[in-house]
Amino acid sequence: KQEVTQIPAALSVPEGENLVLNCSFTDSAIYNLQWFRQDPGKGLTSLLLIQSSQREQTSGRLNASLDKSSGRSTLYIAASQPGDSATYLCAVRQAGTALIFGKGTTLSVSS
Amino acid sequence: GAVVSQHPSRVICKSGTSVKIECRSLDFQATTMFWYRQFPKKSLMLMATSNEGSKATYEQGVEKDKFLINHASLTLSTLTVTSAHPEDSSFYICSAKTLFNGDEQFFGPGTRLTVL
C-alpha cells in the first residue's frame, strides 16, 4: 500500500531564506505527484503537478523536483515570505486511484 | 477553469441528525469524484471514490451505511452523514477529476462539520 512521508513535520525560518521540503513515497509506480498548500481551516490550493515522466516543475518562487526511482520529491521555496506560512502537502497518485497524501509540513516564516 | 465548489462551508448539527454536503464541478464534467476527511492537524484521508452513475467505492474502515454517497450527474456528488455523532466532526473535502490537464484532481474548499 502506498505511503507518503513528509519531513520535517514543522519548519520555522526567517524571512528571505531559501528552504526545501521533502516528500518520500514507498511505491515508485506513480502516475503523478502534486504539491498543495493549505491555510488553517481552509481547503487546498494546488501549487505544482509533476507527471511521472517529468523531473521538475517551476512556478514563480517554487520549484518541485521528482525522482521517481528513489521515491522522492522536494519542494524548493526561494526567498521565503511571511505569506508563505502554511501547511504544505505532498500527494501521489497511482493509475486509477485517488491522491494519497502525506501528513504535511507546517511552515512558519517570520518577518 | 476547473473550479470545485462545496456547500455548505460550515454546518453545526445535533447528534442523531443527518447532514448532506454537496460537491459541484462548476466548469467541467467530472466522471470521478473523491471524498476525503481531515481531522485537526492531520492529513487528508480518502473515504470513498464516486463514479457518475454507479455505486461509490469505500475505503477500508469507512462505513458505507453511515456515509452515503450519490453521484447522480457529471457535475454533482453528495455526501450524507447519517445519524451524526460528535466523533463525525471533521473537515470534509471533495475532489473532482478531469481527463484533461494531465488527469489532475481539483479540490473543493471543504465543509467543516461540527456535531454537538
JSON list of C-alpha atoms in Angstrom, two decimals:
[
{"chain": "A", "resi": 1, "resn": "LYS", "atom": "CA", "xyz": [0.00, 0.00, 0.00]},
{"chain": "A", "resi": 2, "resn": "GLN", "atom": "CA", "xyz": [1.35, 3.41, -0.95]},
{"chain": "A", "resi": 3, "resn": "GLU", "atom": "CA", "xyz": [2.60, 5.52, 1.95]},
{"chain": "A", "resi": 4, "resn": "VAL", "atom": "CA", "xyz": [3.69, 9.13, 1.73]},
{"chain": "A", "resi": 5, "resn": "THR", "atom": "CA", "xyz": [6.02, 10.69, 4.28]},
{"chain": "A", "resi": 6, "resn": "GLN", "atom": "CA", "xyz": [6.92, 14.33, 4.66]},
{"chain": "A", "resi": 7, "resn": "ILE", "atom": "CA", "xyz": [9.91, 15.65, 6.53]},
{"chain": "A", "resi": 8, "resn": "PRO", "atom": "CA", "xyz": [10.13, 17.83, 8.53]},
{"chain": "A", "resi": 9, "resn": "ALA", "atom": "CA", "xyz": [6.71, 17.97, 10.16]},
{"chain": "A", "resi": 10, "resn": "ALA", "atom": "CA", "xyz": [7.28, 21.62, 11.04]},
{"chain": "A", "resi": 11, "resn": "LEU", "atom": "CA", "xyz": [9.77, 24.26, 10.00]},
{"chain": "A", "resi": 12, "resn": "SER", "atom": "CA", "xyz": [10.41, 27.82, 11.13]},
{"chain": "A", "resi": 13, "resn": "VAL", "atom": "CA", "xyz": [12.61, 30.17, 9.13]},
{"chain": "A", "resi": 14, "resn": "PRO", "atom": "CA", "xyz": [13.28, 33.90, 8.98]},
{"chain": "A", "resi": 15, "resn": "GLU", "atom": "CA", "xyz": [12.04, 35.85, 6.01]},
{"chain": "A", "resi": 16, "resn": "GLY", "atom": "CA", "xyz": [14.26, 35.69, 2.95]},
{"chain": "A", "resi": 17, "resn": "GLU", "atom": "CA", "xyz": [15.62, 32.22, 3.47]},
{"chain": "A", "resi": 18, "resn": "ASN", "atom": "CA", "xyz": [15.53, 29.55, 0.81]},
{"chain": "A", "resi": 19, "resn": "LEU", "atom": "CA", "xyz": [14.12, 26.25, 2.04]},
{"chain": "A", "resi": 20, "resn": "VAL", "atom": "CA", "xyz": [13.43, 22.70, 0.97]},
{"chain": "A", "resi": 21, "resn": "LEU", "atom": "CA", "xyz": [10.54, 20.48, 1.94]},
{"chain": "A", "resi": 22, "resn": "ASN", "atom": "CA", "xyz": [10.90, 16.75, 1.48]},
{"chain": "A", "resi": 23, "resn": "CYS", "atom": "CA", "xyz": [8.42, 14.09, 0.42]},
{"chain": "A", "resi": 24, "resn": "SER", "atom": "CA", "xyz": [9.01, 10.37, 0.00]},
{"chain": "A", "resi": 25, "resn": "PHE", "atom": "CA", "xyz": [6.74, 7.59, -1.18]},
{"chain": "A", "resi": 26, "resn": "THR", "atom": "CA", "xyz": [7.06, 3.83, -0.89]},
{"chain": "A", "resi": 27, "resn": "ASP", "atom": "CA", "xyz": [5.77, 2.68, -4.28]},
{"chain": "A", "resi": 28, "resn": "SER", "atom": "CA", "xyz": [7.59, 4.29, -7.19]},
{"chain": "A", "resi": 29, "resn": "ALA", "atom": "CA", "xyz": [4.91, 3.28, -9.72]},
{"chain": "A", "resi": 30, "resn": "ILE", "atom": "CA", "xyz": [3.15, 6.63, -9.57]},
{"chain": "A", "resi": 31, "resn": "TYR", "atom": "CA", "xyz": [1.14, 8.43, -12.20]},
{"chain": "A", "resi": 32, "resn": "ASN", "atom": "CA", "xyz": [1.79, 11.91, -10.90]},
{"chain": "A", "resi": 33, "resn": "LEU", "atom": "CA", "xyz": [2.70, 13.90, -7.80]},
{"chain": "A", "resi": 34, "resn": "GLN", "atom": "CA", "xyz": [1.18, 17.14, -6.57]},
{"chain": "A", "resi": 35, "resn": "TRP", "atom": "CA", "xyz": [2.19, 19.71, -4.02]},
{"chain": "A", "resi": 36, "resn": "PHE", "atom": "CA", "xyz": [-0.56, 21.62, -2.24]},
{"chain": "A", "resi": 37, "resn": "ARG", "atom": "CA", "xyz": [-0.77, 24.47, 0.18]},
{"chain": "A", "resi": 38, "resn": "GLN", "atom": "CA", "xyz": [-3.35, 24.56, 2.96]},
{"chain": "A", "resi": 39, "resn": "ASP", "atom": "CA", "xyz": [-4.01, 27.56, 5.17]},
{"chain": "A", "resi": 40, "resn": "PRO", "atom": "CA", "xyz": [-5.57, 26.94, 8.62]},
{"chain": "A", "resi": 41, "resn": "GLY", "atom": "CA", "xyz": [-9.21, 25.94, 8.35]},
{"chain": "A", "resi": 42, "resn": "LYS", "atom": "CA", "xyz": [-9.17, 26.25, 4.59]},
{"chain": "A", "resi": 43, "resn": "GLY", "atom": "CA", "xyz": [-9.17, 23.96, 1.59]},
{"chain": "A", "resi": 44, "resn": "LEU", "atom": "CA", "xyz": [-6.29, 23.01, -0.66]},
{"chain": "A", "resi": 45, "resn": "THR", "atom": "CA", "xyz": [-4.52, 25.15, -3.20]},
{"chain": "A", "resi": 46, "resn": "SER", "atom": "CA", "xyz": [-2.66, 23.21, -5.87]},
{"chain": "A", "resi": 47, "resn": "LEU", "atom": "CA", "xyz": [0.88, 24.51, -6.30]},
{"chain": "A", "resi": 48, "resn": "LEU", "atom": "CA", "xyz": [2.59, 22.17, -8.72]},
{"chain": "A", "resi": 49, "resn": "LEU", "atom": "CA", "xyz": [1.75, 18.96, -10.55]},
{"chain": "A", "resi": 50, "resn": "ILE", "atom": "CA", "xyz": [4.55, 16.74, -11.82]},
{"chain": "A", "resi": 51, "resn": "GLN", "atom": "CA", "xyz": [3.77, 13.91, -14.19]},
{"chain": "A", "resi": 52, "resn": "SER", "atom": "CA", "xyz": [5.71, 10.68, -13.73]},
{"chain": "A", "resi": 53, "resn": "SER", "atom": "CA", "xyz": [7.70, 11.38, -16.89]},
{"chain": "A", "resi": 54, "resn": "GLN", "atom": "CA", "xyz": [8.83, 14.79, -15.67]},
{"chain": "A", "resi": 55, "resn": "ARG", "atom": "CA", "xyz": [11.77, 15.68, -13.42]},
{"chain": "A", "resi": 56, "resn": "GLU", "atom": "CA", "xyz": [10.67, 19.08, -12.18]},
{"chain": "A", "resi": 57, "resn": "GLN", "atom": "CA", "xyz": [8.13, 21.87, -12.41]},
{"chain": "A", "resi": 58, "resn": "THR", "atom": "CA", "xyz": [8.53, 25.53, -11.59]},
{"chain": "A", "resi": 59, "resn": "SER", "atom": "CA", "xyz": [6.07, 28.25, -10.70]},
{"chain": "A", "resi": 60, "resn": "GLY", "atom": "CA", "xyz": [7.40, 31.59, -9.56]},
{"chain": "A", "resi": 61, "resn": "ARG", "atom": "CA", "xyz": [9.49, 31.09, -6.43]},
{"chain": "A", "resi": 62, "resn": "LEU", "atom": "CA", "xyz": [8.52, 27.43, -6.21]},
{"chain": "A", "resi": 63, "resn": "ASN", "atom": "CA", "xyz": [10.36, 24.52, -7.76]},
{"chain": "A", "resi": 64, "resn": "ALA", "atom": "CA", "xyz": [9.37, 20.91, -7.32]},
{"chain": "A", "resi": 65, "resn": "SER", "atom": "CA", "xyz": [11.54, 18.00, -8.33]},
{"chain": "A", "resi": 66, "resn": "LEU", "atom": "CA", "xyz": [10.70, 14.35, -8.74]},
{"chain": "A", "resi": 67, "resn": "ASP", "atom": "CA", "xyz": [12.99, 11.33, -8.58]},
{"chain": "A", "resi": 68, "resn": "LYS", "atom": "CA", "xyz": [10.56, 8.52, -9.17]},
{"chain": "A", "resi": 69, "resn": "SER", "atom": "CA", "xyz": [13.09, 5.71, -8.96]},
{"chain": "A", "resi": 70, "resn": "SER", "atom": "CA", "xyz": [14.14, 6.69, -5.46]},
{"chain": "A", "resi": 71, "resn": "GLY", "atom": "CA", "xyz": [10.61, 7.65, -4.39]},
{"chain": "A", "resi": 72, "resn": "ARG", "atom": "CA", "xyz": [11.44, 11.24, -3.54]},
{"chain": "A", "resi": 73, "resn": "SER", "atom": "CA", "xyz": [10.23, 14.73, -4.30]},
{"chain": "A", "resi": 74, "resn": "THR", "atom": "CA", "xyz": [11.33, 18.09, -3.00]},
{"chain": "A", "resi": 75, "resn": "LEU", "atom": "CA", "xyz": [9.64, 21.46, -2.94]},
{"chain": "A", "resi": 76, "resn": "TYR", "atom": "CA", "xyz": [12.07, 24.35, -3.03]},
{"chain": "A", "resi": 77, "resn": "ILE", "atom": "CA", "xyz": [10.84, 27.76, -1.93]},
{"chain": "A", "resi": 78, "resn": "ALA", "atom": "CA", "xyz": [13.11, 30.67, -2.77]},
{"chain": "A", "resi": 79, "resn": "ALA", "atom": "CA", "xyz": [13.27, 33.90, -0.80]},
{"chain": "A", "resi": 80, "resn": "SER", "atom": "CA", "xyz": [10.59, 32.89, 1.67]},
{"chain": "A", "resi": 81, "resn": "GLN", "atom": "CA", "xyz": [8.00, 35.45, 2.80]},
{"chain": "A", "resi": 82, "resn": "PRO", "atom": "CA", "xyz": [5.63, 35.56, 5.80]},
{"chain": "A", "resi": 83, "resn": "GLY", "atom": "CA", "xyz": [2.77, 34.95, 3.37]},
{"chain": "A", "resi": 84, "resn": "ASP", "atom": "CA", "xyz": [4.28, 31.56, 2.60]},
{"chain": "A", "resi": 85, "resn": "SER", "atom": "CA", "xyz": [3.36, 30.39, 6.10]},
{"chain": "A", "resi": 86, "resn": "ALA", "atom": "CA", "xyz": [1.00, 27.45, 5.69]},
{"chain": "A", "resi": 87, "resn": "THR", "atom": "CA", "xyz": [0.94, 23.67, 5.67]},
{"chain": "A", "resi": 88, "resn": "TYR", "atom": "CA", "xyz": [2.39, 22.10, 2.54]},
{"chain": "A", "resi": 89, "resn": "LEU", "atom": "CA", "xyz": [1.04, 18.73, 1.50]},
{"chain": "A", "resi": 90, "resn": "CYS", "atom": "CA", "xyz": [2.56, 16.27, -0.91]},
{"chain": "A", "resi": 91, "resn": "ALA", "atom": "CA", "xyz": [0.31, 13.74, -2.63]},
{"chain": "A", "resi": 92, "resn": "VAL", "atom": "CA", "xyz": [0.88, 10.95, -5.13]},
{"chain": "A", "resi": 93, "resn": "ARG", "atom": "CA", "xyz": [-1.45, 9.20, -7.48]},
{"chain": "A", "resi": 94, "resn": "GLN", "atom": "CA", "xyz": [-1.12, 5.77, -9.00]},
{"chain": "A", "resi": 95, "resn": "ALA", "atom": "CA", "xyz": [-3.00, 4.81, -12.13]},
{"chain": "A", "resi": 96, "resn": "GLY", "atom": "CA", "xyz": [-6.72, 4.56, -11.49]},
{"chain": "A", "resi": 97, "resn": "THR", "atom": "CA", "xyz": [-6.55, 5.69, -7.87]},
{"chain": "A", "resi": 98, "resn": "ALA", "atom": "CA", "xyz": [-7.13, 8.82, -5.84]},
{"chain": "A", "resi": 99, "resn": "LEU", "atom": "CA", "xyz": [-4.38, 11.02, -4.47]},
{"chain": "A", "resi": 100, "resn": "ILE", "atom": "CA", "xyz": [-2.70, 9.69, -1.35]},
{"chain": "A", "resi": 101, "resn": "PHE", "atom": "CA", "xyz": [-1.47, 12.43, 0.97]},
{"chain": "A", "resi": 102, "resn": "GLY", "atom": "CA", "xyz": [1.40, 12.86, 3.34]},
{"chain": "A", "resi": 103, "resn": "LYS", "atom": "CA", "xyz": [0.85, 14.47, 6.74]},
{"chain": "A", "resi": 104, "resn": "GLY", "atom": "CA", "xyz": [2.27, 17.76, 5.61]},
{"chain": "A", "resi": 105, "resn": "THR", "atom": "CA", "xyz": [4.96, 20.18, 6.65]},
{"chain": "A", "resi": 106, "resn": "THR", "atom": "CA", "xyz": [3.81, 23.25, 8.59]},
{"chain": "A", "resi": 107, "resn": "LEU", "atom": "CA", "xyz": [5.95, 26.22, 7.58]},
{"chain": "A", "resi": 108, "resn": "SER", "atom": "CA", "xyz": [6.25, 29.39, 9.58]},
{"chain": "A", "resi": 109, "resn": "VAL", "atom": "CA", "xyz": [8.14, 32.34, 8.08]},
{"chain": "A", "resi": 110, "resn": "SER", "atom": "CA", "xyz": [8.88, 35.14, 10.49]},
{"chain": "A", "resi": 111, "resn": "SER", "atom": "CA", "xyz": [9.37, 38.76, 9.44]},
{"chain": "B", "resi": 1, "resn": "GLY", "atom": "CA", "xyz": [-11.23, 26.90, -15.02]},
{"chain": "B", "resi": 2, "resn": "ALA", "atom": "CA", "xyz": [-11.51, 23.64, -13.06]},
{"chain": "B", "resi": 3, "resn": "VAL", "atom": "CA", "xyz": [-13.41, 25.04, -10.10]},
{"chain": "B", "resi": 4, "resn": "VAL", "atom": "CA", "xyz": [-14.99, 22.78, -7.49]},
{"chain": "B", "resi": 5, "resn": "SER", "atom": "CA", "xyz": [-17.49, 24.14, -5.00]},
{"chain": "B", "resi": 6, "resn": "GLN", "atom": "CA", "xyz": [-18.86, 22.69, -1.79]},
{"chain": "B", "resi": 7, "resn": "HIS", "atom": "CA", "xyz": [-21.99, 23.57, 0.13]},
{"chain": "B", "resi": 8, "resn": "PRO", "atom": "CA", "xyz": [-22.34, 24.28, 2.93]},
{"chain": "B", "resi": 9, "resn": "SER", "atom": "CA", "xyz": [-18.94, 25.56, 4.00]},
{"chain": "B", "resi": 10, "resn": "ARG", "atom": "CA", "xyz": [-19.80, 25.11, 7.64]},
{"chain": "B", "resi": 11, "resn": "VAL", "atom": "CA", "xyz": [-22.54, 23.20, 9.42]},
{"chain": "B", "resi": 12, "resn": "ILE", "atom": "CA", "xyz": [-23.40, 22.58, 13.05]},
{"chain": "B", "resi": 13, "resn": "CYS", "atom": "CA", "xyz": [-25.93, 19.89, 13.86]},
{"chain": "B", "resi": 14, "resn": "LYS", "atom": "CA", "xyz": [-27.28, 17.94, 16.79]},
{"chain": "B", "resi": 15, "resn": "SER", "atom": "CA", "xyz": [-26.25, 14.38, 17.43]},
{"chain": "B", "resi": 16, "resn": "GLY", "atom": "CA", "xyz": [-28.53, 11.93, 15.65]},
{"chain": "B", "resi": 17, "resn": "THR", "atom": "CA", "xyz": [-29.41, 14.15, 12.72]},
{"chain": "B", "resi": 18, "resn": "SER", "atom": "CA", "xyz": [-28.30, 13.70, 9.12]},
{"chain": "B", "resi": 19, "resn": "VAL", "atom": "CA", "xyz": [-26.28, 16.21, 7.16]},
{"chain": "B", "resi": 20, "resn": "LYS", "atom": "CA", "xyz": [-25.89, 16.45, 3.39]},
{"chain": "B", "resi": 21, "resn": "ILE", "atom": "CA", "xyz": [-22.83, 18.02, 1.76]},
{"chain": "B", "resi": 22, "resn": "GLU", "atom": "CA", "xyz": [-22.83, 18.91, -1.92]},
{"chain": "B", "resi": 23, "resn": "CYS", "atom": "CA", "xyz": [-19.82, 18.93, -4.22]},
{"chain": "B", "resi": 24, "resn": "ARG", "atom": "CA", "xyz": [-20.08, 20.50, -7.66]},
{"chain": "B", "resi": 25, "resn": "SER", "atom": "CA", "xyz": [-17.67, 20.84, -10.54]},
{"chain": "B", "resi": 26, "resn": "LEU", "atom": "CA", "xyz": [-18.57, 24.25, -11.94]},
{"chain": "B", "resi": 27, "resn": "ASP", "atom": "CA", "xyz": [-16.87, 24.39, -15.30]},
{"chain": "B", "resi": 28, "resn": "PHE", "atom": "CA", "xyz": [-16.01, 20.84, -16.22]},
{"chain": "B", "resi": 29, "resn": "GLN", "atom": "CA", "xyz": [-17.50, 17.38, -16.20]},
{"chain": "B", "resi": 30, "resn": "ALA", "atom": "CA", "xyz": [-16.14, 15.12, -13.54]},
{"chain": "B", "resi": 31, "resn": "THR", "atom": "CA", "xyz": [-16.59, 11.42, -14.16]},
{"chain": "B", "resi": 32, "resn": "THR", "atom": "CA", "xyz": [-14.96, 10.70, -10.83]},
{"chain": "B", "resi": 33, "resn": "MET", "atom": "CA", "xyz": [-15.24, 12.49, -7.51]},
{"chain": "B", "resi": 34, "resn": "PHE", "atom": "CA", "xyz": [-13.46, 11.70, -4.28]},
{"chain": "B", "resi": 35, "resn": "TRP", "atom": "CA", "xyz": [-14.40, 12.40, -0.69]},
{"chain": "B", "resi": 36, "resn": "TYR", "atom": "CA", "xyz": [-11.76, 12.99, 1.96]},
{"chain": "B", "resi": 37, "resn": "ARG", "atom": "CA", "xyz": [-11.93, 13.82, 5.65]},
{"chain": "B", "resi": 38, "resn": "GLN", "atom": "CA", "xyz": [-9.34, 15.64, 7.67]},
{"chain": "B", "resi": 39, "resn": "PHE", "atom": "CA", "xyz": [-9.04, 15.70, 11.45]},
{"chain": "B", "resi": 40, "resn": "PRO", "atom": "CA", "xyz": [-7.31, 18.66, 13.14]},
{"chain": "B", "resi": 41, "resn": "LYS", "atom": "CA", "xyz": [-3.60, 18.77, 12.38]},
{"chain": "B", "resi": 42, "resn": "LYS", "atom": "CA", "xyz": [-3.87, 15.55, 10.39]},
{"chain": "B", "resi": 43, "resn": "SER", "atom": "CA", "xyz": [-3.63, 14.79, 6.72]},
{"chain": "B", "resi": 44, "resn": "LEU", "atom": "CA", "xyz": [-6.44, 14.05, 4.32]},
{"chain": "B", "resi": 45, "resn": "MET", "atom": "CA", "xyz": [-7.76, 10.52, 4.46]},
{"chain": "B", "resi": 46, "resn": "LEU", "atom": "CA", "xyz": [-9.61, 9.18, 1.43]},
{"chain": "B", "resi": 47, "resn": "MET", "atom": "CA", "xyz": [-13.10, 7.99, 2.36]},
{"chain": "B", "resi": 48, "resn": "ALA", "atom": "CA", "xyz": [-14.56, 6.95, -0.97]},
{"chain": "B", "resi": 49, "resn": "THR", "atom": "CA", "xyz": [-14.37, 7.21, -4.73]},
{"chain": "B", "resi": 50, "resn": "SER", "atom": "CA", "xyz": [-17.53, 8.13, -6.55]},
{"chain": "B", "resi": 51, "resn": "ASN", "atom": "CA", "xyz": [-18.13, 7.45, -10.23]},
{"chain": "B", "resi": 52, "resn": "GLU", "atom": "CA", "xyz": [-21.07, 9.03, -12.02]},
{"chain": "B", "resi": 53, "resn": "GLY", "atom": "CA", "xyz": [-23.99, 6.67, -12.30]},
{"chain": "B", "resi": 54, "resn": "SER", "atom": "CA", "xyz": [-22.52, 3.86, -10.22]},
{"chain": "B", "resi": 55, "resn": "LYS", "atom": "CA", "xyz": [-22.08, 2.95, -6.58]},
{"chain": "B", "resi": 56, "resn": "ALA", "atom": "CA", "xyz": [-19.26, 4.53, -4.65]},
{"chain": "B", "resi": 57, "resn": "THR", "atom": "CA", "xyz": [-16.20, 2.55, -3.64]},
{"chain": "B", "resi": 58, "resn": "TYR", "atom": "CA", "xyz": [-15.41, 2.97, 0.04]},
{"chain": "B", "resi": 59, "resn": "GLU", "atom": "CA", "xyz": [-12.01, 2.72, 1.68]},
{"chain": "B", "resi": 60, "resn": "GLN", "atom": "CA", "xyz": [-11.41, 0.15, 4.35]},
{"chain": "B", "resi": 61, "resn": "GLY", "atom": "CA", "xyz": [-12.88, 1.19, 7.67]},
{"chain": "B", "resi": 62, "resn": "VAL", "atom": "CA", "xyz": [-15.38, 3.68, 6.22]},
{"chain": "B", "resi": 63, "resn": "GLU", "atom": "CA", "xyz": [-18.99, 2.72, 6.92]},
{"chain": "B", "resi": 64, "resn": "LYS", "atom": "CA", "xyz": [-20.95, 2.94, 3.68]},
{"chain": "B", "resi": 65, "resn": "ASP", "atom": "CA", "xyz": [-24.28, 2.98, 5.51]},
{"chain": "B", "resi": 66, "resn": "LYS", "atom": "CA", "xyz": [-23.20, 5.94, 7.57]},
{"chain": "B", "resi": 67, "resn": "PHE", "atom": "CA", "xyz": [-21.58, 7.97, 4.80]},
{"chain": "B", "resi": 68, "resn": "LEU", "atom": "CA", "xyz": [-23.98, 7.82, 1.87]},
{"chain": "B", "resi": 69, "resn": "ILE", "atom": "CA", "xyz": [-22.55, 9.00, -1.42]},
{"chain": "B", "resi": 70, "resn": "ASN", "atom": "CA", "xyz": [-24.57, 9.79, -4.51]},
{"chain": "B", "resi": 71, "resn": "HIS", "atom": "CA", "xyz": [-23.06, 10.84, -7.82]},
{"chain": "B", "resi": 72, "resn": "ALA", "atom": "CA", "xyz": [-26.13, 11.41, -9.96]},
{"chain": "B", "resi": 73, "resn": "SER", "atom": "CA", "xyz": [-24.62, 13.65, -12.59]},
{"chain": "B", "resi": 74, "resn": "LEU", "atom": "CA", "xyz": [-21.26, 14.61, -14.09]},
{"chain": "B", "resi": 75, "resn": "THR", "atom": "CA", "xyz": [-21.18, 17.80, -12.03]},
{"chain": "B", "resi": 76, "resn": "LEU", "atom": "CA", "xyz": [-22.67, 16.83, -8.67]},
{"chain": "B", "resi": 77, "resn": "SER", "atom": "CA", "xyz": [-21.82, 14.41, -5.89]},
{"chain": "B", "resi": 78, "resn": "THR", "atom": "CA", "xyz": [-23.34, 14.43, -2.43]},
{"chain": "B", "resi": 79, "resn": "LEU", "atom": "CA", "xyz": [-22.13, 13.03, 0.88]},
{"chain": "B", "resi": 80, "resn": "THR", "atom": "CA", "xyz": [-24.75, 12.43, 3.56]},
{"chain": "B", "resi": 81, "resn": "VAL", "atom": "CA", "xyz": [-23.57, 11.78, 7.09]},
{"chain": "B", "resi": 82, "resn": "THR", "atom": "CA", "xyz": [-26.40, 9.81, 8.63]},
{"chain": "B", "resi": 83, "resn": "SER", "atom": "CA", "xyz": [-27.18, 9.80, 12.35]},
{"chain": "B", "resi": 84, "resn": "ALA", "atom": "CA", "xyz": [-24.22, 12.04, 13.01]},
{"chain": "B", "resi": 85, "resn": "HIS", "atom": "CA", "xyz": [-22.26, 11.73, 16.26]},
{"chain": "B", "resi": 86, "resn": "PRO", "atom": "CA", "xyz": [-19.65, 14.05, 17.77]},
{"chain": "B", "resi": 87, "resn": "GLU", "atom": "CA", "xyz": [-16.85, 11.80, 16.52]},
{"chain": "B", "resi": 88, "resn": "ASP", "atom": "CA", "xyz": [-18.00, 12.56, 12.96]},
{"chain": "B", "resi": 89, "resn": "SER", "atom": "CA", "xyz": [-16.99, 16.19, 13.47]},
{"chain": "B", "resi": 90, "resn": "SER", "atom": "CA", "xyz": [-14.32, 16.84, 10.90]},
{"chain": "B", "resi": 91, "resn": "PHE", "atom": "CA", "xyz": [-13.36, 18.76, 7.79]},
{"chain": "B", "resi": 92, "resn": "TYR", "atom": "CA", "xyz": [-14.76, 17.08, 4.69]},
{"chain": "B", "resi": 93, "resn": "ILE", "atom": "CA", "xyz": [-13.17, 17.87, 1.33]},
{"chain": "B", "resi": 94, "resn": "CYS", "atom": "CA", "xyz": [-14.33, 16.71, -2.06]},
{"chain": "B", "resi": 95, "resn": "SER", "atom": "CA", "xyz": [-12.24, 16.45, -5.19]},
{"chain": "B", "resi": 96, "resn": "ALA", "atom": "CA", "xyz": [-13.13, 16.02, -8.83]},
{"chain": "B", "resi": 97, "resn": "LYS", "atom": "CA", "xyz": [-11.04, 14.52, -11.56]},
{"chain": "B", "resi": 98, "resn": "THR", "atom": "CA", "xyz": [-10.98, 15.50, -15.18]},
{"chain": "B", "resi": 99, "resn": "LEU", "atom": "CA", "xyz": [-9.42, 13.66, -18.06]},
{"chain": "B", "resi": 100, "resn": "PHE", "atom": "CA", "xyz": [-7.90, 16.90, -19.24]},
{"chain": "B", "resi": 101, "resn": "ASN", "atom": "CA", "xyz": [-4.87, 18.72, -17.88]},
{"chain": "B", "resi": 102, "resn": "GLY", "atom": "CA", "xyz": [-2.98, 15.59, -17.04]},
{"chain": "B", "resi": 103, "resn": "ASP", "atom": "CA", "xyz": [-5.81, 13.89, -15.19]},
{"chain": "B", "resi": 104, "resn": "GLU", "atom": "CA", "xyz": [-5.41, 16.31, -12.31]},
{"chain": "B", "resi": 105, "resn": "GLN", "atom": "CA", "xyz": [-7.62, 16.30, -9.22]},
{"chain": "B", "resi": 106, "resn": "PHE", "atom": "CA", "xyz": [-9.24, 19.60, -8.26]},
{"chain": "B", "resi": 107, "resn": "PHE", "atom": "CA", "xyz": [-10.37, 20.21, -4.71]},
{"chain": "B", "resi": 108, "resn": "GLY", "atom": "CA", "xyz": [-13.32, 21.96, -3.18]},
{"chain": "B", "resi": 109, "resn": "PRO", "atom": "CA", "xyz": [-12.92, 24.44, -0.31]},
{"chain": "B", "resi": 110, "resn": "GLY", "atom": "CA", "xyz": [-14.10, 21.94, 2.29]},
{"chain": "B", "resi": 111, "resn": "THR", "atom": "CA", "xyz": [-17.01, 21.68, 4.72]},
{"chain": "B", "resi": 112, "resn": "ARG", "atom": "CA", "xyz": [-16.49, 21.99, 8.45]},
{"chain": "B", "resi": 113, "resn": "LEU", "atom": "CA", "xyz": [-18.95, 19.69, 10.25]},
{"chain": "B", "resi": 114, "resn": "THR", "atom": "CA", "xyz": [-19.49, 20.07, 13.97]},
{"chain": "B", "resi": 115, "resn": "VAL", "atom": "CA", "xyz": [-21.81, 17.61, 15.69]},
{"chain": "B", "resi": 116, "resn": "LEU", "atom": "CA", "xyz": [-22.96, 18.67, 19.15]}
]
